[in-house]
Amino acid sequence: DFQMTQSPTSLSASVGDRVTITCRASRSISSSLNWYQQKPGKAPKLLVHDASRLEGGVPSRFSGRVSGLDFTLTISGLQPEDFATYYCQQAYSTPPTFGQGTKVEIK
Amino acid sequence: QVQLVQSGAEVTKPGASVKLSCKTSGDMFTASYLHWLRQAPGQGLEWLGTLNPRDGRTAYAQKLKDRITLVRVTSTSTVYLDLSRLTPEDTGIYYCARDGLPLSAGTSFYFQSWGQGTLVSVSS
């Protein structure tokens, strides 16, 4: 199975901050990387698919990039509703696998 | 937006089986592949299996393949997950999710729409 290493595990940030979360693949997954946001007691929500394609209805402050094996999700101008846990997921190979998650908390 | 409505919480004992349901919007049932995932308490997400709603073909996670069955009932636009020989490690929230691509394009394995989740608790 493909291993996805996500960092950091958690971070504290303030409203308006720029936040970056990284996910590293154990081997090449092309651009087959998706990002999800999950709030407590809720199902995950797709934010970005195929590394950089923003899902419809997702604010433009969210963006995804890829450089080799490293994928980043950036939130430019953190909003109160963005405090949540974020997961990356590779879709290159079966089984699809997820990173461990990054919890974004209020500083 | 495709609606996925899941069945209610289940409390059961080790060794038992559980059958969960996921009902989709009728005219969208065969539009895309349907997946099941789960999340143990305080843990991350785990893919369990995938079903082609048109022909019923399935793919399962290797660790569960002897215990999991996905079936669909086309007349009710419902997909069922059957998990047998439960252990406490099967405790968690189970989600169904719709694939992001049209069925004819295959599966993208990006999970575009999600059900609300079903809590399964396995304890003696």
mmCIF file of N, CA, C and O in Angstrom, chain A residues 3-61:
data_model
loop_
_atom_site.group_PDB
_atom_site.id
_atom_site.type_symbol
_atom_site.label_atom_id
_atom_site.label_comp_id
_atom_site.label_asym_id
_atom_site.label_seq_id
_atom_site.Cartn_x
_atom_site.Cartn_y
_atom_site.Cartn_z
ATOM 1 N N GLN A 3 2.031 4.696 1.266
ATOM 2 C CA GLN A 3 2.003 5.407 2.541
ATOM 3 C C GLN A 3 1.994 6.907 2.284
ATOM 4 O O GLN A 3 2.755 7.401 1.441
ATOM 5 N N MET A 4 1.154 7.597 2.998
ATOM 6 C CA MET A 4 1.068 9.043 2.904
ATOM 7 C C MET A 4 1.444 9.629 4.259
ATOM 8 O O MET A 4 0.795 9.325 5.263
ATOM 9 N N THR A 5 2.490 10.436 4.270
ATOM 10 C CA THR A 5 2.971 11.033 5.511
ATOM 11 C C THR A 5 2.584 12.494 5.535
ATOM 12 O O THR A 5 3.070 13.288 4.722
ATOM 13 N N GLN A 6 1.726 12.837 6.451
ATOM 14 C CA GLN A 6 1.164 14.181 6.519
ATOM 15 C C GLN A 6 1.801 14.936 7.681
ATOM 16 O O GLN A 6 1.997 14.378 8.761
ATOM 17 N N SER A 7 2.093 16.209 7.469
ATOM 18 C CA SER A 7 2.663 17.026 8.537
ATOM 19 C C SER A 7 2.198 18.471 8.419
ATOM 20 O O SER A 7 1.885 18.934 7.318
ATOM 21 N N PRO A 8 2.098 19.194 9.570
ATOM 22 C CA PRO A 8 2.271 18.649 10.910
ATOM 23 C C PRO A 8 1.034 17.868 11.346
ATOM 24 O O PRO A 8 0.018 17.874 10.660
ATOM 25 N N THR A 9 1.118 17.219 12.491
ATOM 26 C CA THR A 9 -0.031 16.529 13.053
ATOM 27 C C THR A 9 -1.073 17.527 13.540
ATOM 28 O O THR A 9 -2.278 17.287 13.441
ATOM 29 N N SER A 10 -0.598 18.629 14.064
ATOM 30 C CA SER A 10 -1.489 19.706 14.484
ATOM 31 C C SER A 10 -0.759 21.033 14.391
ATOM 32 O O SER A 10 0.478 21.066 14.350
ATOM 33 N N LEU A 11 -1.535 22.092 14.332
ATOM 34 C CA LEU A 11 -0.957 23.429 14.322
ATOM 35 C C LEU A 11 -1.953 24.403 14.920
ATOM 36 O O LEU A 11 -3.168 24.180 14.854
ATOM 37 N N SER A 12 -1.418 25.466 15.499
ATOM 38 C CA SER A 12 -2.243 26.548 16.029
ATOM 39 C C SER A 12 -2.024 27.779 15.168
ATOM 40 O O SER A 12 -0.879 28.117 14.851
ATOM 41 N N ALA A 13 -3.111 28.408 14.790
ATOM 42 C CA ALA A 13 -3.011 29.582 13.932
ATOM 43 C C ALA A 13 -4.117 30.563 14.273
ATOM 44 O O ALA A 13 -5.106 30.212 14.946
ATOM 45 N N SER A 14 -3.938 31.763 13.811
ATOM 46 C CA SER A 14 -4.918 32.820 14.057
ATOM 47 C C SER A 14 -5.699 33.114 12.793
ATOM 48 O O SER A 14 -5.243 32.825 11.671
ATOM 49 N N VAL A 15 -6.862 33.688 12.992
ATOM 50 C CA VAL A 15 -7.659 34.119 11.847
ATOM 51 C C VAL A 15 -6.834 35.076 11.000
ATOM 52 O O VAL A 15 -6.189 35.990 11.535
ATOM 53 N N GLY A 16 -6.844 34.837 9.699
ATOM 54 C CA GLY A 16 -6.077 35.657 8.781
ATOM 55 C C GLY A 16 -4.716 35.100 8.425
ATOM 56 O O GLY A 16 -4.098 35.543 7.450
ATOM 57 N N ASP A 17 -4.250 34.111 9.174
ATOM 58 C CA ASP A 17 -2.949 33.516 8.897
ATOM 59 C C ASP A 17 -2.972 32.704 7.604
ATOM 60 O O ASP A 17 -4.011 32.242 7.145
ATOM 61 N N ARG A 18 -1.787 32.532 7.058
ATOM 62 C CA ARG A 18 -1.579 31.619 5.935
ATOM 63 C C ARG A 18 -1.080 30.295 6.524
ATOM 64 O O ARG A 18 -0.111 30.291 7.287
ATOM 65 N N VAL A 19 -1.751 29.238 6.160
ATOM 66 C CA VAL A 19 -1.446 27.926 6.736
ATOM 67 C C VAL A 19 -1.118 26.958 5.605
ATOM 68 O O VAL A 19 -1.818 26.917 4.581
ATOM 69 N N THR A 20 -0.073 26.169 5.806
ATOM 70 C CA THR A 20 0.305 25.170 4.806
ATOM 71 C C THR A 20 0.433 23.803 5.456
ATOM 72 O O THR A 20 1.087 23.660 6.500
ATOM 73 N N ILE A 21 -0.192 22.821 4.848
ATOM 74 C CA ILE A 21 -0.140 21.435 5.292
ATOM 75 C C ILE A 21 0.517 20.620 4.184
ATOM 76 O O ILE A 21 0.231 20.828 2.998
ATOM 77 N N THR A 22 1.394 19.717 4.589
ATOM 78 C CA THR A 22 2.147 18.946 3.610
ATOM 79 C C THR A 22 1.826 17.464 3.705
ATOM 80 O O THR A 22 1.599 16.919 4.797
ATOM 81 N N CYS A 23 1.833 16.821 2.565
ATOM 82 C CA CYS A 23 1.627 15.377 2.477
ATOM 83 C C CYS A 23 2.689 14.830 1.537
ATOM 84 O O CYS A 23 2.833 15.322 0.409
ATOM 85 N N ARG A 24 3.447 13.851 2.009
ATOM 86 C CA ARG A 24 4.487 13.258 1.186
ATOM 87 C C ARG A 24 4.121 11.814 0.865
ATOM 88 O O ARG A 24 3.794 11.036 1.764
ATOM 89 N N ALA A 25 4.218 11.475 -0.405
ATOM 90 C CA ALA A 25 3.937 10.106 -0.836
ATOM 91 C C ALA A 25 5.194 9.251 -0.726
ATOM 92 O O ALA A 25 6.315 9.748 -0.878
ATOM 93 N N SER A 26 5.007 7.972 -0.473
ATOM 94 C CA SER A 26 6.145 7.067 -0.339
ATOM 95 C C SER A 26 6.788 6.774 -1.696
ATOM 96 O O SER A 26 7.955 6.389 -1.763
ATOM 97 N N ARG A 27 6.021 6.963 -2.771
ATOM 98 C CA ARG A 27 6.548 6.829 -4.136
ATOM 99 C C ARG A 27 5.612 7.612 -5.047
ATOM 100 O O ARG A 27 4.574 8.098 -4.606
ATOM 101 N N SER A 28 5.975 7.711 -6.292
ATOM 102 C CA SER A 28 5.235 8.577 -7.204
ATOM 103 C C SER A 28 3.760 8.195 -7.302
ATOM 104 O O SER A 28 3.419 7.035 -7.495
ATOM 105 N N ILE A 29 2.922 9.215 -7.171
ATOM 106 C CA ILE A 29 1.480 9.037 -7.344
ATOM 107 C C ILE A 29 0.949 10.010 -8.381
ATOM 108 O O ILE A 29 -0.247 10.330 -8.402
ATOM 109 N N SER A 30 1.864 10.491 -9.226
ATOM 110 C CA SER A 30 1.476 11.485 -10.226
ATOM 111 C C SER A 30 0.777 12.656 -9.522
ATOM 112 O O SER A 30 1.299 13.176 -8.536
ATOM 113 N N SER A 31 -0.395 13.040 -10.007
ATOM 114 C CA SER A 31 -1.142 14.123 -9.353
ATOM 115 C C SER A 31 -2.380 13.600 -8.641
ATOM 116 O O SER A 31 -3.310 14.346 -8.372
ATOM 117 N N SER A 32 -2.384 12.312 -8.341
ATOM 118 C CA SER A 32 -3.586 11.674 -7.788
ATOM 119 C C SER A 32 -3.668 11.830 -6.282
ATOM 120 O O SER A 32 -3.579 10.869 -5.503
ATOM 121 N N LEU A 33 -3.867 13.071 -5.864
ATOM 122 C CA LEU A 33 -3.889 13.375 -4.444
ATOM 123 C C LEU A 33 -5.061 14.292 -4.167
ATOM 124 O O LEU A 33 -5.264 15.294 -4.871
ATOM 125 N N ASN A 34 -5.827 13.945 -3.157
ATOM 126 C CA ASN A 34 -7.023 14.702 -2.804
ATOM 127 C C ASN A 34 -6.915 15.194 -1.369
ATOM 128 O O ASN A 34 -6.229 14.595 -0.538
ATOM 129 N N TRP A 35 -7.592 16.303 -1.095
ATOM 130 C CA TRP A 35 -7.623 16.883 0.248
ATOM 131 C C TRP A 35 -9.060 17.001 0.743
ATOM 132 O O TRP A 35 -9.952 17.389 -0.009
ATOM 133 N N TYR A 36 -9.244 16.690 2.023
ATOM 134 C CA TYR A 36 -10.552 16.755 2.662
ATOM 135 C C TYR A 36 -10.469 17.560 3.952
ATOM 136 O O TYR A 36 -9.429 17.579 4.616
ATOM 137 N N GLN A 37 -11.587 18.152 4.280
ATOM 138 C CA GLN A 37 -11.735 18.863 5.552
ATOM 139 C C GLN A 37 -12.793 18.125 6.367
ATOM 140 O O GLN A 37 -13.837 17.747 5.825
ATOM 141 N N GLN A 38 -12.515 17.906 7.636
ATOM 142 C CA GLN A 38 -13.500 17.254 8.493
ATOM 143 C C GLN A 38 -13.674 18.042 9.793
ATOM 144 O O GLN A 38 -12.690 18.329 10.484
ATOM 145 N N LYS A 39 -14.901 18.361 10.094
ATOM 146 C CA LYS A 39 -15.241 19.013 11.358
ATOM 147 C C LYS A 39 -15.823 17.981 12.310
ATOM 148 O O LYS A 39 -16.357 16.960 11.867
ATOM 149 N N PRO A 40 -15.709 18.230 13.625
ATOM 150 C CA PRO A 40 -16.152 17.222 14.597
ATOM 151 C C PRO A 40 -17.596 16.789 14.377
ATOM 152 O O PRO A 40 -18.491 17.627 14.200
ATOM 153 N N GLY A 41 -17.802 15.479 14.366
ATOM 154 C CA GLY A 41 -19.134 14.922 14.220
ATOM 155 C C GLY A 41 -19.706 14.982 12.815
ATOM 156 O O GLY A 41 -20.882 14.651 12.614
ATOM 157 N N LYS A 42 -18.878 15.375 11.852
ATOM 158 C CA LYS A 42 -19.356 15.505 10.473
ATOM 159 C C LYS A 42 -18.565 14.603 9.539
ATOM 160 O O LYS A 42 -17.435 14.193 9.851
ATOM 161 N N ALA A 43 -19.148 14.324 8.388
ATOM 162 C CA ALA A 43 -18.428 13.589 7.360
ATOM 163 C C ALA A 43 -17.362 14.480 6.735
ATOM 164 O O ALA A 43 -17.486 15.709 6.730
ATOM 165 N N PRO A 44 -16.312 13.879 6.208
ATOM 166 C CA PRO A 44 -15.316 14.684 5.484
ATOM 167 C C PRO A 44 -15.954 15.387 4.287
ATOM 168 O O PRO A 44 -16.961 14.939 3.743
ATOM 169 N N LYS A 45 -15.300 16.468 3.905
ATOM 170 C CA LYS A 45 -15.746 17.264 2.759
ATOM 171 C C LYS A 45 -14.578 17.393 1.784
ATOM 172 O O LYS A 45 -13.469 17.771 2.184
ATOM 173 N N LEU A 46 -14.809 17.063 0.530
ATOM 174 C CA LEU A 46 -13.769 17.174 -0.479
ATOM 175 C C LEU A 46 -13.458 18.644 -0.755
ATOM 176 O O LEU A 46 -14.358 19.441 -1.044
ATOM 177 N N LEU A 47 -12.165 19.004 -0.687
ATOM 178 C CA LEU A 47 -11.744 20.373 -0.975
ATOM 179 C C LEU A 47 -11.046 20.464 -2.335
ATOM 180 O O LEU A 47 -11.349 21.339 -3.142
ATOM 181 N N VAL A 48 -10.091 19.581 -2.519
ATOM 182 C CA VAL A 48 -9.226 19.629 -3.699
ATOM 183 C C VAL A 48 -9.065 18.211 -4.211
ATOM 184 O O VAL A 48 -8.866 17.273 -3.422
ATOM 185 N N HIS A 49 -9.153 18.050 -5.536
ATOM 186 C CA HIS A 49 -8.851 16.749 -6.117
ATOM 187 C C HIS A 49 -7.792 16.896 -7.205
ATOM 188 O O HIS A 49 -7.567 17.997 -7.713
ATOM 189 N N ASP A 50 -7.142 15.782 -7.501
ATOM 190 C CA ASP A 50 -6.072 15.789 -8.500
ATOM 191 C C ASP A 50 -5.023 16.863 -8.199
ATOM 192 O O ASP A 50 -4.596 17.605 -9.102
ATOM 193 N N ALA A 51 -4.670 16.940 -6.968
ATOM 194 C CA ALA A 51 -3.600 17.784 -6.431
ATOM 195 C C ALA A 51 -3.924 19.272 -6.368
ATOM 196 O O ALA A 51 -3.560 19.942 -5.394
ATOM 197 N N SER A 52 -4.601 19.801 -7.412
ATOM 198 C CA SER A 52 -4.753 21.260 -7.453
ATOM 199 C C SER A 52 -6.115 21.724 -7.940
ATOM 200 O O SER A 52 -6.334 22.928 -8.084
ATOM 201 N N ARG A 53 -7.026 20.809 -8.185
ATOM 202 C CA ARG A 53 -8.343 21.191 -8.700
ATOM 203 C C ARG A 53 -9.312 21.433 -7.548
ATOM 204 O O ARG A 53 -9.690 20.499 -6.834
ATOM 205 N N LEU A 54 -9.734 22.661 -7.442
ATOM 206 C CA LEU A 54 -10.632 23.036 -6.361
ATOM 207 C C LEU A 54 -12.022 22.496 -6.649
ATOM 208 O O LEU A 54 -12.574 22.688 -7.749
ATOM 209 N N GLU A 55 -12.601 21.832 -5.665
ATOM 210 C CA GLU A 55 -13.957 21.315 -5.806
ATOM 211 C C GLU A 55 -14.933 22.484 -5.865
ATOM 212 O O GLU A 55 -14.712 23.547 -5.254
ATOM 213 N N GLY A 56 -16.014 22.312 -6.609
ATOM 214 C CA GLY A 56 -17.000 23.359 -6.747
ATOM 215 C C GLY A 56 -17.541 23.829 -5.405
ATOM 216 O O GLY A 56 -17.853 23.008 -4.542
ATOM 217 N N GLY A 57 -17.626 25.128 -5.216
ATOM 218 C CA GLY A 57 -18.168 25.681 -3.987
ATOM 219 C C GLY A 57 -17.146 25.887 -2.888
ATOM 220 O O GLY A 57 -17.458 26.497 -1.866
ATOM 221 N N VAL A 58 -15.929 25.416 -3.089
ATOM 222 C CA VAL A 58 -14.871 25.589 -2.085
ATOM 223 C C VAL A 58 -14.240 26.974 -2.273
ATOM 224 O O VAL A 58 -13.896 27.341 -3.403
ATOM 225 N N PRO A 59 -14.092 27.734 -1.186
ATOM 226 C CA PRO A 59 -13.523 29.088 -1.312
ATOM 227 C C PRO A 59 -12.136 29.085 -1.932
ATOM 228 O O PRO A 59 -11.341 28.160 -1.724
ATOM 229 N N SER A 60 -11.848 30.150 -2.655
ATOM 230 C CA SER A 60 -10.577 30.246 -3.383
ATOM 231 C C SER A 60 -9.377 30.439 -2.465
ATOM 232 O O SER A 60 -8.240 30.394 -2.940
ATOM 233 N N ARG A 61 -9.593 30.652 -1.184
ATOM 234 C CA ARG A 61 -8.456 30.738 -0.264
ATOM 235 C C ARG A 61 -7.776 29.379 -0.076
ATOM 236 O O ARG A 61 -6.657 29.318 0.433
#
